[in-house]
Short mmCIF file of N, CA and C in Angstrom, two decimals:
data_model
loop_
_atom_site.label_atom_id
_atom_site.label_comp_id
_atom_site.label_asym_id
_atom_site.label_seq_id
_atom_site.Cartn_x
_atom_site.Cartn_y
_atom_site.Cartn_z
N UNK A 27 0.83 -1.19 0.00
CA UNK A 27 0.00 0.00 0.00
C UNK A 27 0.87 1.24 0.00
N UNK A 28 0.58 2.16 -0.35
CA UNK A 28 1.18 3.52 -0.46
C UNK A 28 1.11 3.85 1.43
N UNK A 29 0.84 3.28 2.29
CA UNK A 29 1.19 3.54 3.68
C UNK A 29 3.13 2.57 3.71
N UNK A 30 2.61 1.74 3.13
CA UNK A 30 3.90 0.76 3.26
C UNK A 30 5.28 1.54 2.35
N UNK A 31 4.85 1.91 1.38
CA UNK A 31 5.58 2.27 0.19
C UNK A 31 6.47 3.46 1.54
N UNK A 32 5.94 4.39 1.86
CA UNK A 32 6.33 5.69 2.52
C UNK A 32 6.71 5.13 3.24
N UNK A 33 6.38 4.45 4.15
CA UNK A 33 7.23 3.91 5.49
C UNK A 33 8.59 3.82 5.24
N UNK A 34 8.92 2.88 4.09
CA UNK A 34 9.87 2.24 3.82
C UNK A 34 10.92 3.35 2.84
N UNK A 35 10.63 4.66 2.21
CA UNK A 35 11.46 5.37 1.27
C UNK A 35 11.36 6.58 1.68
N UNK A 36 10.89 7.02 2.76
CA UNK A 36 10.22 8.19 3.25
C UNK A 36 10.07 9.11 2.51
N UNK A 37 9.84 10.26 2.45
CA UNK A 37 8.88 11.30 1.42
C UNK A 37 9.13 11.58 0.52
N UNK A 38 9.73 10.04 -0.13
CA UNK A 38 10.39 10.06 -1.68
C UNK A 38 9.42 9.41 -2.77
N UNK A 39 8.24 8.29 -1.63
CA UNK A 39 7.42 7.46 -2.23
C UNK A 39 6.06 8.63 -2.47
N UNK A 40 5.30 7.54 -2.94
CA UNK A 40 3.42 8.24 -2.73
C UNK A 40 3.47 9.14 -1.88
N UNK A 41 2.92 10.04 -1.73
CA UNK A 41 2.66 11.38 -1.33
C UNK A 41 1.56 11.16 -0.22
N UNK A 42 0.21 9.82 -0.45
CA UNK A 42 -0.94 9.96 0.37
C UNK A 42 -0.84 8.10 0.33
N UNK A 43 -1.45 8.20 1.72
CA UNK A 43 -2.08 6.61 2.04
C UNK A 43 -3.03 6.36 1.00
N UNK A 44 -3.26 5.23 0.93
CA UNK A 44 -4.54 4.39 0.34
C UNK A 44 -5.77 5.40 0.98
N UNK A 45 -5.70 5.56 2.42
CA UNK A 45 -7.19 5.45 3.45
C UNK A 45 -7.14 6.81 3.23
N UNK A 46 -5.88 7.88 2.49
CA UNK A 46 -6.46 9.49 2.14
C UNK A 46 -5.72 9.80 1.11
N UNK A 47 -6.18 8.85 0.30
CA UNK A 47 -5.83 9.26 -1.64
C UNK A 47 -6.97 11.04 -1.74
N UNK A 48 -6.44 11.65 -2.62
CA UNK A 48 -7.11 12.94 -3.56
C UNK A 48 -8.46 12.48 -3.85
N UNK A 49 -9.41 12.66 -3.50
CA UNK A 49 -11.21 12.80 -3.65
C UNK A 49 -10.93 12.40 -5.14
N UNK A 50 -10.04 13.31 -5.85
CA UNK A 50 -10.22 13.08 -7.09
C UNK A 50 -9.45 11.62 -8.17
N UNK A 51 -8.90 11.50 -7.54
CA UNK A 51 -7.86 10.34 -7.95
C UNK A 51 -8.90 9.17 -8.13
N UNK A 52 -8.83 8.75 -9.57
CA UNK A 52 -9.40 7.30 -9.88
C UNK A 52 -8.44 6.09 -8.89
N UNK A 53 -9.19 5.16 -8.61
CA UNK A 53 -8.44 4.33 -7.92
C UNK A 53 -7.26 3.48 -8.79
N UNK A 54 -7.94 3.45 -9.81
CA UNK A 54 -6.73 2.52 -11.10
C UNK A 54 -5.80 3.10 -11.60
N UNK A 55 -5.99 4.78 -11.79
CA UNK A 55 -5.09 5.39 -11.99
C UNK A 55 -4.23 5.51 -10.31
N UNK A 56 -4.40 5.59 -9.34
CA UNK A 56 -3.85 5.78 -8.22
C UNK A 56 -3.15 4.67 -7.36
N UNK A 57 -3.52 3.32 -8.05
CA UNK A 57 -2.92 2.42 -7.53
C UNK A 57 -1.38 1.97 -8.23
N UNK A 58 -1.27 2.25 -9.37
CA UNK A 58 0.34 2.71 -10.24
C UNK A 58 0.29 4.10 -11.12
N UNK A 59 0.07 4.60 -10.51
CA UNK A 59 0.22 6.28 -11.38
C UNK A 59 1.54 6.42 -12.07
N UNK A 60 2.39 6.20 -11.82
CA UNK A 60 3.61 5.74 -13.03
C UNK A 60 3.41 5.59 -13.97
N UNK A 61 2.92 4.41 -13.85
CA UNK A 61 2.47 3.93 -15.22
C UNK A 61 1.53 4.05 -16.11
N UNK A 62 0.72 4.92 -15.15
CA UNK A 62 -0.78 5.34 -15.91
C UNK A 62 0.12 6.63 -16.77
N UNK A 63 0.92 7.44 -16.27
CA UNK A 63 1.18 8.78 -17.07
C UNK A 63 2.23 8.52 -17.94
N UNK A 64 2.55 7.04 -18.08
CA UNK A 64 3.41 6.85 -19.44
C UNK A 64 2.62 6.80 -20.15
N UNK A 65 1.65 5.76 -19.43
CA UNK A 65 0.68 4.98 -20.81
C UNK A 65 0.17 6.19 -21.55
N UNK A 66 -0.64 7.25 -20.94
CA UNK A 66 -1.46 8.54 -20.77
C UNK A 66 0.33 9.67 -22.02
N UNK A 67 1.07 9.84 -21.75
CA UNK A 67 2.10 10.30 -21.86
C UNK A 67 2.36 10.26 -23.04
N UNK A 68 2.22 9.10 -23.54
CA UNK A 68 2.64 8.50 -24.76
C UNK A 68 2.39 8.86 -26.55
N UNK A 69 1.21 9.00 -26.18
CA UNK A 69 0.19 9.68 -27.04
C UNK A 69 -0.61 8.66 -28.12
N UNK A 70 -0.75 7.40 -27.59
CA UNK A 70 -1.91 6.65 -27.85
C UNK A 70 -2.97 6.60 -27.75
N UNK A 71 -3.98 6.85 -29.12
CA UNK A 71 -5.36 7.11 -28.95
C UNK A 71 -5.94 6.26 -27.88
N UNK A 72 -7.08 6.85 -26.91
CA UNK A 72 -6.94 6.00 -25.98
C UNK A 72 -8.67 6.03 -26.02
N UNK A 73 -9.43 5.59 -25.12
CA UNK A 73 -11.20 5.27 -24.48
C UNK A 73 -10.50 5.58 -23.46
N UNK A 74 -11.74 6.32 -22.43
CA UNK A 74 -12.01 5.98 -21.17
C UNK A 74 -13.10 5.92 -21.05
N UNK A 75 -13.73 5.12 -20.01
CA UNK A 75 -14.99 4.74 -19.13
C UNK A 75 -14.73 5.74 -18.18
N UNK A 76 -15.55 7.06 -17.71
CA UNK A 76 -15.29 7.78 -16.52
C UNK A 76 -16.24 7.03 -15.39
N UNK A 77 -15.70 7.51 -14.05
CA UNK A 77 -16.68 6.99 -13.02
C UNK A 77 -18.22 7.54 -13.08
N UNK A 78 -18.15 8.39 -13.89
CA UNK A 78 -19.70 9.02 -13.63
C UNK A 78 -20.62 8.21 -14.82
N UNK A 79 -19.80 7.90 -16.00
CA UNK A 79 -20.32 6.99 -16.72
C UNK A 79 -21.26 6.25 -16.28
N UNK A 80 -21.14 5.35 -14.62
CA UNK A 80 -21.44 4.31 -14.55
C UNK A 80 -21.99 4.44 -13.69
N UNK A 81 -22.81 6.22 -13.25
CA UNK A 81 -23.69 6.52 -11.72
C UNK A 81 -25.39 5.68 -12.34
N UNK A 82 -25.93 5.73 -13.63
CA UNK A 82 -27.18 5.43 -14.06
C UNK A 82 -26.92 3.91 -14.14
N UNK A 83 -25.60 3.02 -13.65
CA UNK A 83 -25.60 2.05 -13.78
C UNK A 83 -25.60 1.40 -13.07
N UNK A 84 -26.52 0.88 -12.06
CA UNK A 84 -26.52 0.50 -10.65
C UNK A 84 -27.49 -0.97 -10.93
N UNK A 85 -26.78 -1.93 -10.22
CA UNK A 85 -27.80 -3.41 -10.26
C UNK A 85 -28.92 -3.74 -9.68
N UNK A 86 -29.52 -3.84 -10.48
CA UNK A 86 -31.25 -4.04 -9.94
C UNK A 86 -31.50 -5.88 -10.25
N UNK A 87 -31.33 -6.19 -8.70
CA UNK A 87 -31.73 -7.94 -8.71
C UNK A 87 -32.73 -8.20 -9.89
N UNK A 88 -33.47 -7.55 -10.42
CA UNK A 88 -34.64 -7.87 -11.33
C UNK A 88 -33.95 -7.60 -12.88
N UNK A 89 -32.55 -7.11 -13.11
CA UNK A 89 -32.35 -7.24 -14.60
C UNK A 89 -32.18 -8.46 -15.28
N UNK A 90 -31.91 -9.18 -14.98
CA UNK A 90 -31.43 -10.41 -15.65
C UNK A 90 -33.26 -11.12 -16.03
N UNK A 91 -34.13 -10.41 -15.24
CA UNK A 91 -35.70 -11.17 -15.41
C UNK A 91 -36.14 -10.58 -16.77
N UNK A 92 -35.41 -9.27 -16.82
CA UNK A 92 -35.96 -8.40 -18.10
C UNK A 92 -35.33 -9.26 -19.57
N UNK A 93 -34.27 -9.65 -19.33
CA UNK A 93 -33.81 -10.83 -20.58
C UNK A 93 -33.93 -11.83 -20.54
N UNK A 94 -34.63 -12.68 -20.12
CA UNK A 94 -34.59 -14.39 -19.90
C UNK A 94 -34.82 -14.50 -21.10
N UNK A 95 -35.57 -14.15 -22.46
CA UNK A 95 -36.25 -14.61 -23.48
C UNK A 95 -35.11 -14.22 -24.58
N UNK A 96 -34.16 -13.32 -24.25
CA UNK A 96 -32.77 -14.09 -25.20
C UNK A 96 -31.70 -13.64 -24.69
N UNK A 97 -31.80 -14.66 -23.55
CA UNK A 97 -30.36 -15.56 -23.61
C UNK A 97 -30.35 -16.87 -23.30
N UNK A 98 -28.92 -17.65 -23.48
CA UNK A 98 -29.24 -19.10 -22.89
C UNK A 98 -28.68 -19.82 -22.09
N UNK A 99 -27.82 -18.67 -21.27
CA UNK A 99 -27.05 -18.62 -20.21
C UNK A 99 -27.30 -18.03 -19.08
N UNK A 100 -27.35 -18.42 -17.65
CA UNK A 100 -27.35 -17.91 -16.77
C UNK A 100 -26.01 -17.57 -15.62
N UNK A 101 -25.23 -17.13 -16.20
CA UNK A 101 -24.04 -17.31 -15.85
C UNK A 101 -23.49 -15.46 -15.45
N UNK A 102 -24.14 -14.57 -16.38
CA UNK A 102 -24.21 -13.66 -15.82
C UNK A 102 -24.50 -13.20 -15.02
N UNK A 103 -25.78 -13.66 -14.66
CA UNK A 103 -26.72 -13.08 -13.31
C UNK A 103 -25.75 -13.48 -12.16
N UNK A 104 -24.83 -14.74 -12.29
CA UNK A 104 -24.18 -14.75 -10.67
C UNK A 104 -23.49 -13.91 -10.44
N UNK A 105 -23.02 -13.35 -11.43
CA UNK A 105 -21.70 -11.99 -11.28
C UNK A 105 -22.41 -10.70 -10.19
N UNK A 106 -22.86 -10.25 -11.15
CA UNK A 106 -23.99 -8.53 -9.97
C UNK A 106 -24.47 -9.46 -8.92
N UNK A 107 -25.42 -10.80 -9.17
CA UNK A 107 -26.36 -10.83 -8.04
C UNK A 107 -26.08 -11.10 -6.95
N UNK A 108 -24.91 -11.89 -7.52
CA UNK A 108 -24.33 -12.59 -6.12
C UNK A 108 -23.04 -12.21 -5.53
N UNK A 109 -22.32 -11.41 -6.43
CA UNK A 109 -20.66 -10.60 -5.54
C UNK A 109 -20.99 -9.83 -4.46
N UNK A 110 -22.07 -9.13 -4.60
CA UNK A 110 -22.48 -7.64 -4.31
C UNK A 110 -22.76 -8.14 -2.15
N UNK A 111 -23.76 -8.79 -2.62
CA UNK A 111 -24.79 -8.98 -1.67
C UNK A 111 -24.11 -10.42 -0.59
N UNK A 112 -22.88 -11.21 -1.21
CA UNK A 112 -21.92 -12.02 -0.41
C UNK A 112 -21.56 -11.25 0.64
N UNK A 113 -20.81 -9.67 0.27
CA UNK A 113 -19.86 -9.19 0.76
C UNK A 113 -20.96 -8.14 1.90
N UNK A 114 -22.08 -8.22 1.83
CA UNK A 114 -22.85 -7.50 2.75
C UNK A 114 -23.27 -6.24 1.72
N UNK A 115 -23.13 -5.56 0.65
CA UNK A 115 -22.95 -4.70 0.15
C UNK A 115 -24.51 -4.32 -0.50
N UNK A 116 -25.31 -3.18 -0.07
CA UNK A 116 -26.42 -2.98 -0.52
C UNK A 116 -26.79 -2.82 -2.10
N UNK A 117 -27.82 -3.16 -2.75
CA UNK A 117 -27.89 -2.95 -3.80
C UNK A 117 -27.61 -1.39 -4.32
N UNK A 118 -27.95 -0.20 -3.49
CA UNK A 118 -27.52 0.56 -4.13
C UNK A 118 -26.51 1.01 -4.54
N UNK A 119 -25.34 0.65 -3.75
CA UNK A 119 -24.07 0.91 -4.09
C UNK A 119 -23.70 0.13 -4.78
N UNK A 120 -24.65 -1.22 -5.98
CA UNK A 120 -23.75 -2.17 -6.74
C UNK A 120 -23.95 -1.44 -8.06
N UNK A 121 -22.71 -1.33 -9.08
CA UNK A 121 -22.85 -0.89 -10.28
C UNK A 121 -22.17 -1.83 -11.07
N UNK A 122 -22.22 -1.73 -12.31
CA UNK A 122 -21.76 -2.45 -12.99
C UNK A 122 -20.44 -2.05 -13.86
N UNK A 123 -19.70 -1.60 -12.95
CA UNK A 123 -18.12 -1.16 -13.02
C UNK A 123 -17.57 -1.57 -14.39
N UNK A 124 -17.05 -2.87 -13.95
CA UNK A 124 -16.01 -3.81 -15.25
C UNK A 124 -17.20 -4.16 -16.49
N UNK A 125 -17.85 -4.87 -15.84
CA UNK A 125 -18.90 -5.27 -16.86
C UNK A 125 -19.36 -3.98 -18.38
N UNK A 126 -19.12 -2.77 -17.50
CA UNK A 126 -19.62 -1.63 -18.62
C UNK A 126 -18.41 -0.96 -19.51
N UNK A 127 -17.00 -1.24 -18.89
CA UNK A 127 -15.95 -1.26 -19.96
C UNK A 127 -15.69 -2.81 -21.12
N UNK A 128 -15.89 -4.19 -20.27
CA UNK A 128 -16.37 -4.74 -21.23
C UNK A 128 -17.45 -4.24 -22.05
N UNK A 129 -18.89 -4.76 -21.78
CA UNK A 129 -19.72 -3.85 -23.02
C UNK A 129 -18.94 -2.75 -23.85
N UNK A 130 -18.75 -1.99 -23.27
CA UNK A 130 -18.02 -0.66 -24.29
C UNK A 130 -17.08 -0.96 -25.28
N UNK A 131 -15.80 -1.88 -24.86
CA UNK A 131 -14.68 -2.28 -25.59
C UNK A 131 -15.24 -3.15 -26.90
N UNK A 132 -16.35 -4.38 -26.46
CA UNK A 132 -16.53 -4.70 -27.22
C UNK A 132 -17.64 -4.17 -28.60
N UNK A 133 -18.57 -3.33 -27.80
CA UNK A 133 -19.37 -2.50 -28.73
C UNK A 133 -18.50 -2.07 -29.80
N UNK A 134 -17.29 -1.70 -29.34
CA UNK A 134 -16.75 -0.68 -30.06
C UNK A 134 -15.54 -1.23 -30.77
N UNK A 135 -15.28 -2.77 -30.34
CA UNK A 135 -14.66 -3.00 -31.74
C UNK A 135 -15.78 -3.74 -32.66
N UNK A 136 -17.19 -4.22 -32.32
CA UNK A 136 -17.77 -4.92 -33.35
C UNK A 136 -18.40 -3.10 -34.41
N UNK A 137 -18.29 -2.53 -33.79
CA UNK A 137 -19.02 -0.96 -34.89
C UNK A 137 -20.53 -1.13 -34.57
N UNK A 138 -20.96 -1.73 -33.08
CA UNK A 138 -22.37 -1.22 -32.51
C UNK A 138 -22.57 -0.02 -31.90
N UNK A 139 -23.73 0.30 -31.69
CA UNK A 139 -24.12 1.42 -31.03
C UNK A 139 -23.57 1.17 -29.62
N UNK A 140 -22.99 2.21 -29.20
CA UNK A 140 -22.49 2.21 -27.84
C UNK A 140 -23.78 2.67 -27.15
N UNK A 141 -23.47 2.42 -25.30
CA UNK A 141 -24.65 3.13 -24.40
C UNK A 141 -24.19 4.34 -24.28
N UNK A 142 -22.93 4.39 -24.74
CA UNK A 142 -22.91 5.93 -24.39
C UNK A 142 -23.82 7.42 -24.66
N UNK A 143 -24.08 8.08 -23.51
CA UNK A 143 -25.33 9.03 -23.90
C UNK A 143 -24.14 10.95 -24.02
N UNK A 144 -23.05 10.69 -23.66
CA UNK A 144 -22.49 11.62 -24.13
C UNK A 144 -20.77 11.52 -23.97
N UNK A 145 -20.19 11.94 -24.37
CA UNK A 145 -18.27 11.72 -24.90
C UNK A 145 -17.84 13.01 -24.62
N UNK A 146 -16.83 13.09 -24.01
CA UNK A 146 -15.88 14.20 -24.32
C UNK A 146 -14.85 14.13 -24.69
N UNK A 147 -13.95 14.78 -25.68
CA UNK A 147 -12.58 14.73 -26.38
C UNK A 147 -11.57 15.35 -26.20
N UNK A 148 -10.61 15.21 -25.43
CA UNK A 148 -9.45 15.80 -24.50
C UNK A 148 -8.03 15.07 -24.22
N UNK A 149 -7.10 16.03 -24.46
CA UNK A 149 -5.92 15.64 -24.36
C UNK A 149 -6.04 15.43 -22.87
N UNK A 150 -5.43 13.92 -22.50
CA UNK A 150 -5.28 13.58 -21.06
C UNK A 150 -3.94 13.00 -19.87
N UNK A 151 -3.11 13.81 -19.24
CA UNK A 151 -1.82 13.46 -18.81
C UNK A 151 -2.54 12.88 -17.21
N UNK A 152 -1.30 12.30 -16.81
CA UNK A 152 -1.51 11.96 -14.96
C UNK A 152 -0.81 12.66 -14.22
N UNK A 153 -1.35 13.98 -13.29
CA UNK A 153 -0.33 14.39 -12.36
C UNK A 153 0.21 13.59 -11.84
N UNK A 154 1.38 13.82 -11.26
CA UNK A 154 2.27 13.02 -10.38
C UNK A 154 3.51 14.30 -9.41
N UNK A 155 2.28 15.48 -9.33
CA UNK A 155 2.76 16.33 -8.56
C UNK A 155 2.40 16.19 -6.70
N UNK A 156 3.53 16.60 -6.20
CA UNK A 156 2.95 15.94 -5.22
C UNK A 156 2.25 16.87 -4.54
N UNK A 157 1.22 17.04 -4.73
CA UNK A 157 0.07 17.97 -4.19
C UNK A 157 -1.17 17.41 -4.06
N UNK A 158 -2.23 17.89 -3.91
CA UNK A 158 -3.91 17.25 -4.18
C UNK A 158 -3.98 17.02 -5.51
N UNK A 159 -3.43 16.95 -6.41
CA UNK A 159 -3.74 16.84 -7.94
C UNK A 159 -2.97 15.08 -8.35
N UNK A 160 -2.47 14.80 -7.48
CA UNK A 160 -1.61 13.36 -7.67
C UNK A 160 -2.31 12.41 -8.17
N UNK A 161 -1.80 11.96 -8.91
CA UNK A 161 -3.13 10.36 -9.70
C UNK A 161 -4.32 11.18 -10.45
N UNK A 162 -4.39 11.98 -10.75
CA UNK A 162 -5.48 12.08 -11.14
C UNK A 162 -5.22 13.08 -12.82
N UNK A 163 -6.46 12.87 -13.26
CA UNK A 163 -6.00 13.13 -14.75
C UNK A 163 -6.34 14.62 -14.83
N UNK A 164 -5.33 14.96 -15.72
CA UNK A 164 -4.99 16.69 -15.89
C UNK A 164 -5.15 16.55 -17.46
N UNK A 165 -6.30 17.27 -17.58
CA UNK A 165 -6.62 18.03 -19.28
C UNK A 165 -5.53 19.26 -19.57
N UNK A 166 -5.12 19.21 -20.75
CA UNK A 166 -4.15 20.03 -21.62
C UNK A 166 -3.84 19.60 -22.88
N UNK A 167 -2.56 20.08 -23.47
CA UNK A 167 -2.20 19.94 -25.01
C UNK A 167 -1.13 18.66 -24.47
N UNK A 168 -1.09 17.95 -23.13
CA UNK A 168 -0.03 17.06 -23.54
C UNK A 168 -0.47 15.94 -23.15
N UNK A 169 -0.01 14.68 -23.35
CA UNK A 169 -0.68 13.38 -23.16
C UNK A 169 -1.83 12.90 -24.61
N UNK A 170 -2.83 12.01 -24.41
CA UNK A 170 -2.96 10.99 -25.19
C UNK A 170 -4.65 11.71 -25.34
N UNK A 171 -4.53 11.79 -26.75
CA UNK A 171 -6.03 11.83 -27.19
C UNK A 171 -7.08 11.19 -26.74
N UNK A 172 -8.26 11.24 -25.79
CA UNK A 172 -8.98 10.47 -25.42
C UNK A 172 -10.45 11.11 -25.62
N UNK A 173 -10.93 9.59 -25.98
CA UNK A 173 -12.15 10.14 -25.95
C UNK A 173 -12.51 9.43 -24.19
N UNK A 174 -13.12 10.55 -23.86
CA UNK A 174 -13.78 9.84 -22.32
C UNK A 174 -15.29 9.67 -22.47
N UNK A 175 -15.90 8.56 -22.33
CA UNK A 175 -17.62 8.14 -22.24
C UNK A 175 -18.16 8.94 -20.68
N UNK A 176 -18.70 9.84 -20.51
CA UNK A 176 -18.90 10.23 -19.10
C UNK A 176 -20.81 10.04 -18.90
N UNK A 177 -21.47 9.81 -19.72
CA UNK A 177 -22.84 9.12 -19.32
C UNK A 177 -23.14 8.30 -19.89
N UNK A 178 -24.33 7.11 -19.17
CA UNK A 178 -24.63 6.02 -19.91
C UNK A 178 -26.13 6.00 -20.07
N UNK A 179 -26.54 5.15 -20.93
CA UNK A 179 -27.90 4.76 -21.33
C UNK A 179 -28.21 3.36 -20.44
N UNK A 180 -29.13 3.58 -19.69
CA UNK A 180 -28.82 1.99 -18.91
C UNK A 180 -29.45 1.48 -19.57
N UNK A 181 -30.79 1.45 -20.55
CA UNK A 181 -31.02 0.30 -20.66
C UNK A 181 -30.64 -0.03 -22.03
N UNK A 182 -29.70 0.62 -22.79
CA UNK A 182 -28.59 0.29 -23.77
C UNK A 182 -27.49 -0.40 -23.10
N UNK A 183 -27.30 0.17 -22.15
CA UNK A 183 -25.82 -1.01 -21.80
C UNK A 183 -26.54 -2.44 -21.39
N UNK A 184 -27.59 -2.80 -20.75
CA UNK A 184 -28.14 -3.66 -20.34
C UNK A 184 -28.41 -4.83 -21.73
N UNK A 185 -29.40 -4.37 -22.81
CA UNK A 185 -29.38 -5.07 -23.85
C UNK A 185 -27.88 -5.59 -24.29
N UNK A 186 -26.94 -4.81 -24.46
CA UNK A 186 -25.41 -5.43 -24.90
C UNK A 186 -25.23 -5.98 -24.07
N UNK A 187 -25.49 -6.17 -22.61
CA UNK A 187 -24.73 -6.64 -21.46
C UNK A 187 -25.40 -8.26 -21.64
N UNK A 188 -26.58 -8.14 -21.52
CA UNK A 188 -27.17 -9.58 -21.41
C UNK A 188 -27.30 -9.83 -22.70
N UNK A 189 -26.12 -9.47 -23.79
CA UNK A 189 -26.67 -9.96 -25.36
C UNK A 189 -27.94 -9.68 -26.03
N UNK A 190 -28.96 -9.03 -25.97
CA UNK A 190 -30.09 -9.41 -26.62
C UNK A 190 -29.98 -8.93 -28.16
#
């Protein structure tokens, strides 16, 4: 953990613990930010899924009832229905995180309609200043063309999600 990292290099490592990362800091970008601002750095057209993307995307025990009539697998439904609610975790706080960058990746190499309900297009770097701005992505002229997906259509991602 970035508590361990500092312990051990003192105020040469991560700047913030895990338990008080930047409000703003994605966790994936914040768990190797290094490497996120090469990747980011580089200038490879890139996607992102933003977190807000995925606020209209929250699991409702009753989706998988809305597709029974095409699909022929039930193998999805254990994923949302049953991770969420193992771990004690209320339905409202379950979203469909990974599941909606799959959908997306693959929408978007077969040339389907994405759920996406709006995009923004921005050059995107990773601070790695050590201030409140650390891990987190800084718009400008440098870094990697991205398009970022920042809202979704739920019940477009849902049809791609359960195939119909």
């Amino acid at each position: 953990t970035g508590a361990t990292v500092q312990g051990l290099r003192g105020n040469r490592a991560f700047p913030w613990t895990t338990e008080n990362k930047p409000q703003t800091a994605s966790w994936n970008v914040y768990l190797d930010p290094i490497a996120a601002a090469q990747v980011y750095g580089y200038g490879f057209p890139l996607v992102l899924l933003a977190d807000n993307a995925c606020d209209t995307l929250v699991v409702d025990p009753s989706d998988p009832e809305k597709f029974l009539s095409c699909r022929d697998s039930e193998i999805l439904d254990d994923i949302p229905l049953s991770w969420g609610p193992s771990h004690g975790s209320a339905w409202s706080s379950l979203k469909y995180w990974d599941q909606a960058t799959s959908v997306l990746m693959f929408d978007l190499l077969s040339g389907k309609p994405t759920s996406c309900e709006r995009w923004v297009l921005e050059n995107f770097t990773v601070s790695l200043q050590n201030d409140a701005t650390y891990a987190t992505f800084v718009p400008g002229r440098f870094g990697a063309a991205t398009e970022a997906r920042v809202a979704s259509n739920r019940e477009q991602f849902l049809r791609s999600f359960y195939a119909c």
